[in-house]
Amino acid sequence: KDSTLLQLPHFTEVEAGFATKGKGNPNSIAKYVKLDDESKKGMRDFSQEQKEDVSKAAKLLPDLTVDTKIYVDDDEDDNVYEGDLCTVLVTLTRNNLEEGEKVGLVHAPRFPFPRREAWWVALSTKEGKIISIDKVTSPDRVVEHKIKFLAPRKGQYNFDLHVLSNAYVGFDHTDSVELTTLDASVLPEYKVHPDDEELDDEPTLFEEMMNANIEDDSDSDEDDDSDDESEEEGIRELSAAERKKQELQRARKKAASAAGDDSDSDSDVEEVHAD
């Protein structure tokens, strides 16, 4: 198995073996980079420039603190009951960054392409069943990640939380998350407030929209009916007075046309006699 110290510039198996050899020496890169420069072994034959390269790389490597907290949203106490929606809050703190600073590209000169630092956060049972796994890509110094799941039956449980680097070897974290669930039957009976009961009788937003559409349709139907009525009024039956008036008008027209015919016949007679 290769040493994790080979991720440091200019380190070979020789330097890595010398740096970790002996009692009290760090056995991982995560512990090695936290030592001050005078305490770091394995660089005896390095030039000053090479030592500076190692020092710069050590500052780029992650120094991560993982904190966890489990709770239930909007709960009146800190207890967790069977069936509750639990939240495991995982807080990642990059101690190698200053306040407001963001992490850059990973130190990986042998990678074929640039790579940004990210962490896989996984929660599993002791038997290895995965409950949740997500990739956290935020570059912030402090990152919060929430894992939600339903609380199991009454009892005490231990889960494994894994925080795995996407680029470095030797910086992974594994913590234990403990959960104690209580019997939900001990909770007091929930009573609905009278005001909340009245809300059940109120129409929903969807129902209000549907009622508005129905009213619009009924208004349009009424408009159509009124138009029909006005058309019917236009062809209504004439009254007796109106009929009599129309008969008189027709009689006058007929008399006028008859008088015109008579005058034409008289003129014809006169012309005959003149001959």
PDB file of C-alpha atoms in Angstrom:
ATOM      1  CA  LYS A   1       0.000   0.000   0.000  1.00  0.00           C
ATOM      2  CA  ASP A   2       1.399   3.382  -1.015  1.00  0.00           C
ATOM      3  CA  SER A   3       1.998   6.007   1.633  1.00  0.00           C
ATOM      4  CA  THR A   4      -0.401   8.956   1.672  1.00  0.00           C
ATOM      5  CA  LEU A   5       2.643  11.252   1.985  1.00  0.00           C
ATOM      6  CA  LEU A   6       3.357  10.642  -1.696  1.00  0.00           C
ATOM      7  CA  GLN A   7       0.775  13.345  -2.395  1.00  0.00           C
ATOM      8  CA  LEU A   8       3.335  15.909  -1.208  1.00  0.00           C
ATOM      9  CA  PRO A   9       5.726  17.394  -3.785  1.00  0.00           C
ATOM     10  CA  HIS A  10       9.193  15.776  -4.091  1.00  0.00           C
ATOM     11  CA  PHE A  11       8.269  12.907  -1.740  1.00  0.00           C
ATOM     12  CA  THR A  12       9.180   9.356  -2.698  1.00  0.00           C
ATOM     13  CA  GLU A  13       8.901   6.109  -0.801  1.00  0.00           C
ATOM     14  CA  VAL A  14      12.243   6.907   0.831  1.00  0.00           C
ATOM     15  CA  GLU A  15      11.153  10.269   2.285  1.00  0.00           C
ATOM     16  CA  ALA A  16       7.702   8.929   3.193  1.00  0.00           C
ATOM     17  CA  GLY A  17       9.208   5.941   5.024  1.00  0.00           C
ATOM     18  CA  PHE A  18      11.653   8.102   6.934  1.00  0.00           C
ATOM     19  CA  ALA A  19       8.927  10.623   7.891  1.00  0.00           C
ATOM     20  CA  THR A  20       6.635   7.969   9.389  1.00  0.00           C
ATOM     21  CA  LYS A  21       9.290   5.681  10.846  1.00  0.00           C
ATOM     22  CA  GLY A  22       9.707   5.529  14.592  1.00  0.00           C
ATOM     23  CA  LYS A  23       7.453   5.855  17.599  1.00  0.00           C
ATOM     24  CA  GLY A  24       5.461   9.048  17.806  1.00  0.00           C
ATOM     25  CA  ASN A  25       5.881   9.959  14.163  1.00  0.00           C
ATOM     26  CA  PRO A  26       2.683  10.655  12.181  1.00  0.00           C
ATOM     27  CA  ASN A  27       1.331   7.677  10.261  1.00  0.00           C
ATOM     28  CA  SER A  28      -0.884   9.682   7.896  1.00  0.00           C
ATOM     29  CA  ILE A  29      -0.647  12.786   5.777  1.00  0.00           C
ATOM     30  CA  ALA A  30      -3.427  14.468   7.764  1.00  0.00           C
ATOM     31  CA  LYS A  31      -1.284  14.350  10.898  1.00  0.00           C
ATOM     32  CA  TYR A  32       1.947  15.142   9.082  1.00  0.00           C
ATOM     33  CA  VAL A  33       0.779  18.431   7.550  1.00  0.00           C
ATOM     34  CA  LYS A  34      -0.308  19.698  10.986  1.00  0.00           C
ATOM     35  CA  LEU A  35       3.275  19.527  12.302  1.00  0.00           C
ATOM     36  CA  ASP A  36       5.377  22.665  12.241  1.00  0.00           C
ATOM     37  CA  ASP A  37       8.124  22.775   9.619  1.00  0.00           C
ATOM     38  CA  GLU A  38      10.869  21.978  12.127  1.00  0.00           C
ATOM     39  CA  SER A  39       9.088  18.799  13.234  1.00  0.00           C
ATOM     40  CA  LYS A  40       8.471  17.450   9.754  1.00  0.00           C
ATOM     41  CA  LYS A  41      10.927  14.629   8.991  1.00  0.00           C
ATOM     42  CA  GLY A  42      11.929  13.247   5.624  1.00  0.00           C
ATOM     43  CA  MET A  43      13.130  16.516   4.105  1.00  0.00           C
ATOM     44  CA  ARG A  44      16.730  16.422   5.282  1.00  0.00           C
ATOM     45  CA  ASP A  45      18.100  16.207   1.736  1.00  0.00           C
ATOM     46  CA  PHE A  46      15.637  18.717   0.293  1.00  0.00           C
ATOM     47  CA  SER A  47      16.720  22.109  -0.937  1.00  0.00           C
ATOM     48  CA  GLN A  48      15.169  25.214   0.557  1.00  0.00           C
ATOM     49  CA  GLU A  49      12.996  25.606  -2.522  1.00  0.00           C
ATOM     50  CA  GLN A  50      11.741  22.035  -2.220  1.00  0.00           C
ATOM     51  CA  LYS A  51      10.932  22.552   1.444  1.00  0.00           C
ATOM     52  CA  GLU A  52       8.949  25.656   0.536  1.00  0.00           C
ATOM     53  CA  ASP A  53       7.022  23.619  -2.037  1.00  0.00           C
ATOM     54  CA  VAL A  54       6.064  21.126   0.663  1.00  0.00           C
ATOM     55  CA  SER A  55       5.049  23.940   3.006  1.00  0.00           C
ATOM     56  CA  LYS A  56       2.848  25.566   0.352  1.00  0.00           C
ATOM     57  CA  ALA A  57       1.205  22.251  -0.534  1.00  0.00           C
ATOM     58  CA  ALA A  58       0.520  21.504   3.122  1.00  0.00           C
ATOM     59  CA  LYS A  59      -1.475  24.737   3.395  1.00  0.00           C
ATOM     60  CA  LEU A  60      -3.604  23.727   0.411  1.00  0.00           C
ATOM     61  CA  LEU A  61      -4.464  20.291   1.771  1.00  0.00           C
ATOM     62  CA  PRO A  62      -7.748  20.053   3.693  1.00  0.00           C
ATOM     63  CA  ASP A  63      -7.896  20.375   7.459  1.00  0.00           C
ATOM     64  CA  LEU A  64     -11.496  19.394   8.090  1.00  0.00           C
ATOM     65  CA  THR A  65     -13.558  19.309  11.279  1.00  0.00           C
ATOM     66  CA  VAL A  66     -16.853  17.397  11.211  1.00  0.00           C
ATOM     67  CA  ASP A  67     -19.628  18.111  13.728  1.00  0.00           C
ATOM     68  CA  THR A  68     -23.046  16.444  13.866  1.00  0.00           C
ATOM     69  CA  LYS A  69     -26.345  17.196  15.544  1.00  0.00           C
ATOM     70  CA  ILE A  70     -29.641  15.325  15.314  1.00  0.00           C
ATOM     71  CA  TYR A  71     -32.995  16.994  15.936  1.00  0.00           C
ATOM     72  CA  VAL A  72     -36.651  17.201  14.908  1.00  0.00           C
ATOM     73  CA  ASP A  73     -37.969  20.403  13.301  1.00  0.00           C
ATOM     74  CA  ASP A  74     -40.479  22.475  15.317  1.00  0.00           C
ATOM     75  CA  ASP A  75     -40.349  20.069  18.235  1.00  0.00           C
ATOM     76  CA  GLU A  76     -41.090  21.302  21.745  1.00  0.00           C
ATOM     77  CA  ASP A  77     -38.398  19.124  23.350  1.00  0.00           C
ATOM     78  CA  ASP A  78     -35.159  17.416  22.354  1.00  0.00           C
ATOM     79  CA  ASN A  79     -36.687  13.941  22.306  1.00  0.00           C
ATOM     80  CA  VAL A  80     -37.185  11.928  19.129  1.00  0.00           C
ATOM     81  CA  TYR A  81     -40.288   9.767  18.840  1.00  0.00           C
ATOM     82  CA  GLU A  82     -41.062   6.901  16.518  1.00  0.00           C
ATOM     83  CA  GLY A  83     -42.124   8.207  13.109  1.00  0.00           C
ATOM     84  CA  ASP A  84     -40.656  11.692  13.585  1.00  0.00           C
ATOM     85  CA  LEU A  85     -38.883  13.307  10.645  1.00  0.00           C
ATOM     86  CA  CYS A  86     -35.309  13.476  11.915  1.00  0.00           C
ATOM     87  CA  THR A  87     -32.608  15.799  10.640  1.00  0.00           C
ATOM     88  CA  VAL A  88     -28.905  15.059  10.973  1.00  0.00           C
ATOM     89  CA  LEU A  89     -27.084  18.362  10.638  1.00  0.00           C
ATOM     90  CA  VAL A  90     -23.511  17.807   9.404  1.00  0.00           C
ATOM     91  CA  THR A  91     -21.236  20.845   9.717  1.00  0.00           C
ATOM     92  CA  LEU A  92     -17.970  20.812   7.773  1.00  0.00           C
ATOM     93  CA  THR A  93     -15.366  23.386   8.806  1.00  0.00           C
ATOM     94  CA  ARG A  94     -12.240  23.930   6.721  1.00  0.00           C
ATOM     95  CA  ASN A  95      -9.703  25.024   9.323  1.00  0.00           C
ATOM     96  CA  ASN A  96      -7.079  25.734   6.669  1.00  0.00           C
ATOM     97  CA  LEU A  97      -9.146  28.683   5.361  1.00  0.00           C
ATOM     98  CA  GLU A  98      -9.576  32.155   6.806  1.00  0.00           C
ATOM     99  CA  GLU A  99     -12.973  33.727   7.481  1.00  0.00           C
ATOM    100  CA  GLY A 100     -14.649  34.575   4.178  1.00  0.00           C
ATOM    101  CA  GLU A 101     -12.082  32.615   2.171  1.00  0.00           C
ATOM    102  CA  LYS A 102     -13.171  29.962  -0.314  1.00  0.00           C
ATOM    103  CA  VAL A 103     -11.338  26.795  -1.266  1.00  0.00           C
ATOM    104  CA  GLY A 104      -9.679  26.658  -4.687  1.00  0.00           C
ATOM    105  CA  LEU A 105      -8.510  23.850  -6.926  1.00  0.00           C
ATOM    106  CA  VAL A 106      -7.057  20.741  -5.317  1.00  0.00           C
ATOM    107  CA  HIS A 107      -3.294  20.197  -5.237  1.00  0.00           C
ATOM    108  CA  ALA A 108      -3.062  17.422  -7.822  1.00  0.00           C
ATOM    109  CA  PRO A 109      -0.320  18.161 -10.377  1.00  0.00           C
ATOM    110  CA  ARG A 110      -0.650  14.661 -11.874  1.00  0.00           C
ATOM    111  CA  PHE A 111      -4.368  14.924 -12.556  1.00  0.00           C
ATOM    112  CA  PRO A 112      -5.150  15.215 -16.284  1.00  0.00           C
ATOM    113  CA  PHE A 113      -7.511  18.158 -15.650  1.00  0.00           C
ATOM    114  CA  PRO A 114      -8.219  20.758 -12.920  1.00  0.00           C
ATOM    115  CA  ARG A 115     -10.357  19.480 -10.070  1.00  0.00           C
ATOM    116  CA  ARG A 116     -12.308  21.276  -7.367  1.00  0.00           C
ATOM    117  CA  GLU A 117     -12.500  20.055  -3.817  1.00  0.00           C
ATOM    118  CA  ALA A 118     -15.720  18.304  -2.805  1.00  0.00           C
ATOM    119  CA  TRP A 119     -16.862  15.841  -0.147  1.00  0.00           C
ATOM    120  CA  TRP A 120     -19.158  12.842  -0.234  1.00  0.00           C
ATOM    121  CA  VAL A 121     -21.340  12.710   2.891  1.00  0.00           C
ATOM    122  CA  ALA A 122     -22.929   9.311   3.554  1.00  0.00           C
ATOM    123  CA  LEU A 123     -25.015   8.022   6.452  1.00  0.00           C
ATOM    124  CA  SER A 124     -25.348   4.261   6.901  1.00  0.00           C
ATOM    125  CA  THR A 125     -26.338   1.661   9.446  1.00  0.00           C
ATOM    126  CA  LYS A 126     -23.772  -0.510  11.188  1.00  0.00           C
ATOM    127  CA  GLU A 127     -24.839  -3.294   8.846  1.00  0.00           C
ATOM    128  CA  GLY A 128     -23.813  -1.193   5.850  1.00  0.00           C
ATOM    129  CA  LYS A 129     -27.250  -0.114   4.608  1.00  0.00           C
ATOM    130  CA  ILE A 130     -27.008   3.327   3.002  1.00  0.00           C
ATOM    131  CA  ILE A 131     -29.560   5.825   4.333  1.00  0.00           C
ATOM    132  CA  SER A 132     -28.295   8.869   2.458  1.00  0.00           C
ATOM    133  CA  ILE A 133     -25.347   9.833   0.251  1.00  0.00           C
ATOM    134  CA  ASP A 134     -24.781  13.292  -1.248  1.00  0.00           C
ATOM    135  CA  LYS A 135     -21.944  15.244  -2.805  1.00  0.00           C
ATOM    136  CA  VAL A 136     -21.171  18.549  -1.062  1.00  0.00           C
ATOM    137  CA  THR A 137     -19.492  20.953  -3.473  1.00  0.00           C
ATOM    138  CA  SER A 138     -19.729  24.277  -1.627  1.00  0.00           C
ATOM    139  CA  PRO A 139     -16.325  26.065  -1.472  1.00  0.00           C
ATOM    140  CA  ASP A 140     -17.190  27.961   1.734  1.00  0.00           C
ATOM    141  CA  ARG A 141     -15.156  27.664   4.897  1.00  0.00           C
ATOM    142  CA  VAL A 142     -18.178  26.411   6.880  1.00  0.00           C
ATOM    143  CA  VAL A 143     -20.695  24.195   5.103  1.00  0.00           C
ATOM    144  CA  GLU A 144     -23.901  22.756   6.566  1.00  0.00           C
ATOM    145  CA  HIS A 145     -25.497  19.657   5.079  1.00  0.00           C
ATOM    146  CA  LYS A 146     -28.814  18.170   6.237  1.00  0.00           C
ATOM    147  CA  ILE A 147     -29.812  14.519   6.100  1.00  0.00           C
ATOM    148  CA  LYS A 148     -33.487  13.727   6.738  1.00  0.00           C
ATOM    149  CA  PHE A 149     -35.110  10.366   7.478  1.00  0.00           C
ATOM    150  CA  LEU A 150     -37.998   8.932   9.504  1.00  0.00           C
ATOM    151  CA  ALA A 151     -37.157   7.817  13.022  1.00  0.00           C
ATOM    152  CA  PRO A 152     -37.309   4.029  13.409  1.00  0.00           C
ATOM    153  CA  ARG A 153     -39.177   2.113  16.109  1.00  0.00           C
ATOM    154  CA  LYS A 154     -38.492   2.678  19.781  1.00  0.00           C
ATOM    155  CA  GLY A 155     -34.898   1.834  20.654  1.00  0.00           C
ATOM    156  CA  GLN A 156     -31.293   2.993  20.555  1.00  0.00           C
ATOM    157  CA  TYR A 157     -29.425   3.131  17.264  1.00  0.00           C
ATOM    158  CA  ASN A 158     -25.887   3.848  16.092  1.00  0.00           C
ATOM    159  CA  PHE A 159     -25.222   5.078  12.566  1.00  0.00           C
ATOM    160  CA  ASP A 160     -21.955   5.623  10.719  1.00  0.00           C
ATOM    161  CA  LEU A 161     -21.318   8.993   9.116  1.00  0.00           C
ATOM    162  CA  HIS A 162     -18.702   8.965   6.348  1.00  0.00           C
ATOM    163  CA  VAL A 163     -17.183  12.164   4.938  1.00  0.00           C
ATOM    164  CA  LEU A 164     -15.033  11.195   1.952  1.00  0.00           C
ATOM    165  CA  SER A 165     -12.792  13.436  -0.140  1.00  0.00           C
ATOM    166  CA  ASN A 166     -13.234  13.413  -3.913  1.00  0.00           C
ATOM    167  CA  ALA A 167      -9.541  14.141  -4.546  1.00  0.00           C
ATOM    168  CA  TYR A 168      -7.280  13.348  -1.593  1.00  0.00           C
ATOM    169  CA  VAL A 169      -6.309  10.119   0.157  1.00  0.00           C
ATOM    170  CA  GLY A 170      -5.981  10.053   3.924  1.00  0.00           C
ATOM    171  CA  PHE A 171      -8.373  12.881   4.818  1.00  0.00           C
ATOM    172  CA  ASP A 172     -11.614  10.918   5.132  1.00  0.00           C
ATOM    173  CA  HIS A 173     -13.666  11.085   8.326  1.00  0.00           C
ATOM    174  CA  THR A 174     -15.863   8.453   9.926  1.00  0.00           C
ATOM    175  CA  ASP A 175     -17.988   9.401  12.935  1.00  0.00           C
ATOM    176  CA  SER A 176     -20.723   7.676  14.898  1.00  0.00           C
ATOM    177  CA  VAL A 177     -24.202   9.179  15.166  1.00  0.00           C
ATOM    178  CA  GLU A 178     -26.345   7.974  18.060  1.00  0.00           C
ATOM    179  CA  LEU A 179     -30.141   8.109  18.041  1.00  0.00           C
ATOM    180  CA  THR A 180     -32.600   7.167  20.769  1.00  0.00           C
ATOM    181  CA  THR A 181     -36.263   6.980  19.772  1.00  0.00           C
ATOM    182  CA  LEU A 182     -39.160   6.929  22.215  1.00  0.00           C
ATOM    183  CA  ASP A 183     -42.617   5.385  21.972  1.00  0.00           C
ATOM    184  CA  ALA A 184     -44.989   7.811  20.255  1.00  0.00           C
ATOM    185  CA  SER A 185     -47.932   6.557  22.353  1.00  0.00           C
ATOM    186  CA  VAL A 186     -46.681   8.544  25.369  1.00  0.00           C
ATOM    187  CA  LEU A 187     -47.291  11.802  23.518  1.00  0.00           C
ATOM    188  CA  PRO A 188     -50.404  13.773  24.596  1.00  0.00           C
ATOM    189  CA  GLU A 189     -53.419  13.552  22.346  1.00  0.00           C
ATOM    190  CA  TYR A 190     -53.451  16.240  19.729  1.00  0.00           C
ATOM    191  CA  LYS A 191     -56.528  18.467  19.882  1.00  0.00           C
ATOM    192  CA  VAL A 192     -57.576  20.575  16.959  1.00  0.00           C
ATOM    193  CA  HIS A 193     -58.272  24.229  17.732  1.00  0.00           C
ATOM    194  CA  PRO A 194     -61.866  25.312  16.921  1.00  0.00           C
ATOM    195  CA  ASP A 195     -60.580  27.989  14.545  1.00  0.00           C
ATOM    196  CA  ASP A 196     -58.665  25.328  12.648  1.00  0.00           C
ATOM    197  CA  GLU A 197     -61.793  23.197  12.396  1.00  0.00           C
ATOM    198  CA  GLU A 198     -63.649  26.110  10.784  1.00  0.00           C
ATOM    199  CA  LEU A 199     -60.911  26.337   8.176  1.00  0.00           C
ATOM    200  CA  ASP A 200     -61.955  22.905   6.908  1.00  0.00           C
ATOM    201  CA  ASP A 201     -65.264  24.453   5.808  1.00  0.00           C
ATOM    202  CA  GLU A 202     -63.566  27.242   3.883  1.00  0.00           C
ATOM    203  CA  PRO A 203     -63.090  26.680   0.140  1.00  0.00           C
ATOM    204  CA  THR A 204     -59.606  25.964  -1.042  1.00  0.00           C
ATOM    205  CA  LEU A 205     -57.837  28.192  -3.567  1.00  0.00           C
ATOM    206  CA  PHE A 206     -58.644  25.676  -6.308  1.00  0.00           C
ATOM    207  CA  GLU A 207     -62.313  25.651  -5.351  1.00  0.00           C
ATOM    208  CA  GLU A 208     -62.426  29.465  -5.359  1.00  0.00           C
ATOM    209  CA  MET A 209     -60.937  29.542  -8.853  1.00  0.00           C
ATOM    210  CA  MET A 210     -63.451  26.963 -10.083  1.00  0.00           C
ATOM    211  CA  ASN A 211     -66.372  28.924  -8.590  1.00  0.00           C
ATOM    212  CA  ALA A 212     -65.145  32.092 -10.276  1.00  0.00           C
ATOM    213  CA  ASN A 213     -65.113  30.320 -13.639  1.00  0.00           C
ATOM    214  CA  ILE A 214     -68.646  29.034 -13.091  1.00  0.00           C
ATOM    215  CA  GLU A 215     -69.880  32.564 -12.293  1.00  0.00           C
ATOM    216  CA  ASP A 216     -68.243  33.892 -15.467  1.00  0.00           C
ATOM    217  CA  ASP A 217     -69.980  31.198 -17.510  1.00  0.00           C
ATOM    218  CA  SER A 218     -73.349  31.989 -15.934  1.00  0.00           C
ATOM    219  CA  ASP A 219     -72.910  35.714 -16.679  1.00  0.00           C
ATOM    220  CA  SER A 220     -72.168  34.971 -20.328  1.00  0.00           C
ATOM    221  CA  ASP A 221     -75.242  32.743 -20.517  1.00  0.00           C
ATOM    222  CA  GLU A 222     -77.389  35.556 -19.104  1.00  0.00           C
ATOM    223  CA  ASP A 223     -75.995  37.938 -21.721  1.00  0.00           C
ATOM    224  CA  ASP A 224     -76.882  35.455 -24.461  1.00  0.00           C
ATOM    225  CA  ASP A 225     -80.400  35.109 -23.076  1.00  0.00           C
ATOM    226  CA  SER A 226     -80.880  38.891 -23.014  1.00  0.00           C
ATOM    227  CA  ASP A 227     -79.748  39.102 -26.640  1.00  0.00           C
ATOM    228  CA  ASP A 228     -82.224  36.425 -27.593  1.00  0.00           C
ATOM    229  CA  GLU A 229     -84.996  38.275 -25.795  1.00  0.00           C
ATOM    230  CA  SER A 230     -84.166  41.526 -27.620  1.00  0.00           C
ATOM    231  CA  GLU A 231     -84.307  39.695 -30.947  1.00  0.00           C
ATOM    232  CA  GLU A 232     -87.677  38.231 -30.038  1.00  0.00           C
ATOM    233  CA  GLU A 233     -88.906  41.727 -29.184  1.00  0.00           C
ATOM    234  CA  GLY A 234     -87.904  42.882 -32.686  1.00  0.00           C
ATOM    235  CA  ILE A 235     -90.396  40.481 -34.366  1.00  0.00           C
ATOM    236  CA  ARG A 236     -93.231  40.800 -31.852  1.00  0.00           C
ATOM    237  CA  GLU A 237     -96.910  40.819 -33.051  1.00  0.00           C
ATOM    238  CA  LEU A 238     -98.433  44.221 -34.033  1.00  0.00           C
ATOM    239  CA  SER A 239    -101.156  45.751 -31.956  1.00  0.00           C
ATOM    240  CA  ALA A 240    -104.682  46.402 -33.343  1.00  0.00           C
ATOM    241  CA  ALA A 241    -104.014  50.128 -33.734  1.00  0.00           C
ATOM    242  CA  GLU A 242    -100.797  49.441 -35.596  1.00  0.00           C
ATOM    243  CA  ARG A 243    -102.542  46.975 -37.920  1.00  0.00           C
ATOM    244  CA  LYS A 244    -105.328  49.487 -38.665  1.00  0.00           C
ATOM    245  CA  LYS A 245    -102.766  52.156 -39.443  1.00  0.00           C
ATOM    246  CA  GLN A 246    -100.977  49.855 -41.874  1.00  0.00           C
ATOM    247  CA  GLU A 247    -104.314  48.970 -43.592  1.00  0.00           C
ATOM    248  CA  LEU A 248    -105.127  52.671 -44.070  1.00  0.00           C
ATOM    249  CA  GLN A 249    -101.697  53.286 -45.564  1.00  0.00           C
ATOM    250  CA  ARG A 250    -102.171  50.417 -48.003  1.00  0.00           C
ATOM    251  CA  ALA A 251    -105.666  51.662 -48.931  1.00  0.00           C
ATOM    252  CA  ARG A 252    -104.374  55.173 -49.702  1.00  0.00           C
ATOM    253  CA  LYS A 253    -101.624  53.791 -51.889  1.00  0.00           C
ATOM    254  CA  LYS A 254    -104.136  51.656 -53.779  1.00  0.00           C
ATOM    255  CA  ALA A 255    -106.499  54.645 -54.261  1.00  0.00           C
ATOM    256  CA  ALA A 256    -103.671  56.831 -55.514  1.00  0.00           C
ATOM    257  CA  SER A 257    -102.605  54.260 -58.065  1.00  0.00           C
ATOM    258  CA  ALA A 258    -106.224  53.834 -59.230  1.00  0.00           C
ATOM    259  CA  ALA A 259    -106.621  57.610 -59.767  1.00  0.00           C
ATOM    260  CA  GLY A 260    -103.492  57.664 -61.884  1.00  0.00           C
ATOM    261  CA  ASP A 261    -104.873  54.936 -64.126  1.00  0.00           C
ATOM    262  CA  ASP A 262    -108.175  56.864 -64.679  1.00  0.00           C
ATOM    263  CA  SER A 263    -106.418  60.050 -65.784  1.00  0.00           C
ATOM    264  CA  ASP A 264    -104.464  58.121 -68.369  1.00  0.00           C
ATOM    265  CA  SER A 265    -107.626  56.573 -69.872  1.00  0.00           C
ATOM    266  CA  ASP A 266    -109.420  60.006 -70.149  1.00  0.00           C
ATOM    267  CA  SER A 267    -106.572  61.512 -72.121  1.00  0.00           C
ATOM    268  CA  ASP A 268    -106.741  58.621 -74.550  1.00  0.00           C
ATOM    269  CA  VAL A 269    -110.488  59.216 -75.138  1.00  0.00           C
ATOM    270  CA  GLU A 270    -109.984  62.920 -75.858  1.00  0.00           C
ATOM    271  CA  GLU A 271    -107.408  62.163 -78.476  1.00  0.00           C
ATOM    272  CA  VAL A 272    -109.793  59.767 -80.258  1.00  0.00           C
ATOM    273  CA  HIS A 273    -112.547  62.356 -80.431  1.00  0.00           C
ATOM    274  CA  ALA A 274    -110.145  64.975 -81.742  1.00  0.00           C
ATOM    275  CA  ASP A 275    -109.404  62.775 -84.701  1.00  0.00           C
TER     276      ASP A 275
END
